[in-house]
Amino acid sequence: MAESNSQQSVDNNRIHHIAMVTNFTENIGRKAFILTPSYPFMFIGEIMDVMGDLVEIAVETTHFSQLEDRSWFIHVDNIEVFYIEMPGEPCIPELRDDI
């Protein structure tokens, strides 16, 4: 019997969820750029830890300076777009106003 579309969708979502957690876990200590669909929308900083499906980021830059220089916990399901710096690949530019 063929797998139902809803079951396939659940399986695909689970695979995506696990891949996201694994990707961030394997890159603890690297700088990341993350976009989310909700406020404050953008985070740039170092991946400090992954706890379950929460990514801890030491935020260097976001939309508002008052929200910078502190840790944020971002649920992997809220990450729409991300880029993690890798050796030999393009670096995330500095976006701070005070530089």
mmCIF file of C-alpha atoms in Angstrom:
data_model
loop_
_atom_site.group_PDB
_atom_site.id
_atom_site.type_symbol
_atom_site.label_atom_id
_atom_site.label_comp_id
_atom_site.label_asym_id
_atom_site.label_seq_id
_atom_site.Cartn_x
_atom_site.Cartn_y
_atom_site.Cartn_z
ATOM 1 C CA MET A 1 0.000 0.000 0.000
ATOM 2 C CA ALA A 2 1.318 3.431 -0.934
ATOM 3 C CA GLU A 3 2.245 5.877 1.812
ATOM 4 C CA SER A 4 -0.381 8.596 2.279
ATOM 5 C CA ASN A 5 0.489 12.203 1.397
ATOM 6 C CA SER A 6 -0.062 13.325 4.995
ATOM 7 C CA GLN A 7 2.281 10.629 6.345
ATOM 8 C CA GLN A 8 4.914 11.521 3.731
ATOM 9 C CA SER A 9 4.609 15.189 4.713
ATOM 10 C CA VAL A 10 5.094 14.309 8.399
ATOM 11 C CA ASP A 11 8.150 12.218 7.519
ATOM 12 C CA ASN A 12 9.613 15.017 5.372
ATOM 13 C CA ASN A 13 9.066 17.561 8.139
ATOM 14 C CA ARG A 14 10.770 15.265 10.659
ATOM 15 C CA ILE A 15 13.745 14.754 8.324
ATOM 16 C CA HIS A 16 13.999 18.542 7.819
ATOM 17 C CA HIS A 17 13.794 19.156 11.580
ATOM 18 C CA ILE A 18 16.535 16.609 12.344
ATOM 19 C CA ALA A 19 18.750 17.983 9.547
ATOM 20 C CA MET A 20 18.429 21.527 10.906
ATOM 21 C CA VAL A 21 19.325 20.453 14.457
ATOM 22 C CA THR A 22 22.254 18.384 13.173
ATOM 23 C CA ASN A 23 23.556 21.211 10.975
ATOM 24 C CA PHE A 24 23.589 23.725 13.822
ATOM 25 C CA THR A 25 25.022 21.173 16.291
ATOM 26 C CA GLU A 26 27.907 20.376 13.939
ATOM 27 C CA ASN A 27 28.688 24.076 13.578
ATOM 28 C CA ILE A 28 28.792 25.204 17.215
ATOM 29 C CA GLY A 29 31.416 27.940 17.489
ATOM 30 C CA ARG A 30 30.863 29.274 13.966
ATOM 31 C CA LYS A 31 29.271 32.578 13.004
ATOM 32 C CA ALA A 32 25.744 32.397 11.574
ATOM 33 C CA PHE A 33 23.247 34.676 9.856
ATOM 34 C CA ILE A 34 19.622 33.742 10.639
ATOM 35 C CA LEU A 35 16.334 35.162 9.342
ATOM 36 C CA THR A 36 13.051 34.391 11.094
ATOM 37 C CA PRO A 37 9.462 35.258 10.151
ATOM 38 C CA SER A 38 8.866 37.113 13.425
ATOM 39 C CA TYR A 39 10.458 39.912 15.445
ATOM 40 C CA PRO A 40 13.359 40.631 15.624
ATOM 41 C CA PHE A 41 13.684 38.896 12.222
ATOM 42 C CA MET A 42 17.487 38.844 11.845
ATOM 43 C CA PHE A 43 20.322 37.563 14.004
ATOM 44 C CA ILE A 44 24.070 37.514 13.338
ATOM 45 C CA GLY A 45 26.315 35.871 15.883
ATOM 46 C CA GLU A 46 28.146 32.798 17.088
ATOM 47 C CA ILE A 47 26.366 29.484 17.518
ATOM 48 C CA MET A 48 26.968 28.731 21.192
ATOM 49 C CA ASP A 49 24.931 25.577 21.787
ATOM 50 C CA VAL A 50 22.003 23.472 20.614
ATOM 51 C CA MET A 51 19.597 22.224 23.270
ATOM 52 C CA GLY A 52 16.995 19.910 21.801
ATOM 53 C CA ASP A 53 15.651 21.994 18.948
ATOM 54 C CA LEU A 54 16.702 25.390 20.326
ATOM 55 C CA VAL A 55 19.786 27.089 18.916
ATOM 56 C CA GLU A 56 21.619 29.444 21.277
ATOM 57 C CA ILE A 57 23.189 32.369 19.425
ATOM 58 C CA ALA A 58 25.517 34.961 20.992
ATOM 59 C CA VAL A 59 24.018 37.829 19.005
ATOM 60 C CA GLU A 60 26.430 40.457 17.716
ATOM 61 C CA THR A 61 23.999 42.177 15.366
ATOM 62 C CA THR A 62 20.231 42.410 14.961
ATOM 63 C CA HIS A 63 17.803 45.158 13.922
ATOM 64 C CA PHE A 64 18.012 46.997 17.233
ATOM 65 C CA SER A 65 21.211 47.633 19.168
ATOM 66 C CA GLN A 66 19.347 47.162 22.474
ATOM 67 C CA LEU A 67 18.883 43.473 21.570
ATOM 68 C CA GLU A 68 22.550 42.868 20.736
ATOM 69 C CA ASP A 69 25.411 41.497 22.847
ATOM 70 C CA ARG A 70 23.280 38.846 24.542
ATOM 71 C CA SER A 71 22.246 35.250 23.936
ATOM 72 C CA TRP A 72 19.064 34.432 22.079
ATOM 73 C CA PHE A 73 17.415 31.024 21.835
ATOM 74 C CA ILE A 74 15.845 30.359 18.447
ATOM 75 C CA HIS A 75 13.626 27.361 17.730
ATOM 76 C CA VAL A 76 14.747 25.626 14.520
ATOM 77 C CA ASP A 77 11.173 25.653 13.195
ATOM 78 C CA ASN A 78 11.326 29.485 13.242
ATOM 79 C CA ILE A 79 14.442 29.664 11.064
ATOM 80 C CA GLU A 80 13.425 30.586 7.514
ATOM 81 C CA VAL A 81 16.877 31.293 6.073
ATOM 82 C CA PHE A 82 20.364 30.805 7.461
ATOM 83 C CA TYR A 83 24.005 30.934 6.453
ATOM 84 C CA ILE A 84 26.861 29.531 8.515
ATOM 85 C CA GLU A 85 30.406 30.721 7.827
ATOM 86 C CA MET A 86 32.718 27.944 6.680
ATOM 87 C CA PRO A 87 36.467 28.089 6.045
ATOM 88 C CA GLY A 88 37.162 29.207 2.490
ATOM 89 C CA GLU A 89 33.586 30.444 1.966
ATOM 90 C CA PRO A 90 32.325 34.059 1.969
ATOM 91 C CA CYS A 91 32.215 35.744 5.377
ATOM 92 C CA ILE A 92 29.148 37.371 6.875
ATOM 93 C CA PRO A 93 29.739 41.148 6.613
ATOM 94 C CA GLU A 94 29.861 43.423 9.667
ATOM 95 C CA LEU A 95 26.585 45.360 9.823
ATOM 96 C CA ARG A 96 27.013 47.303 13.059
ATOM 97 C CA ASP A 97 26.647 51.084 13.019
ATOM 98 C CA ASP A 98 29.332 51.607 15.674
ATOM 99 C CA ILE A 99 32.201 50.178 13.597
#
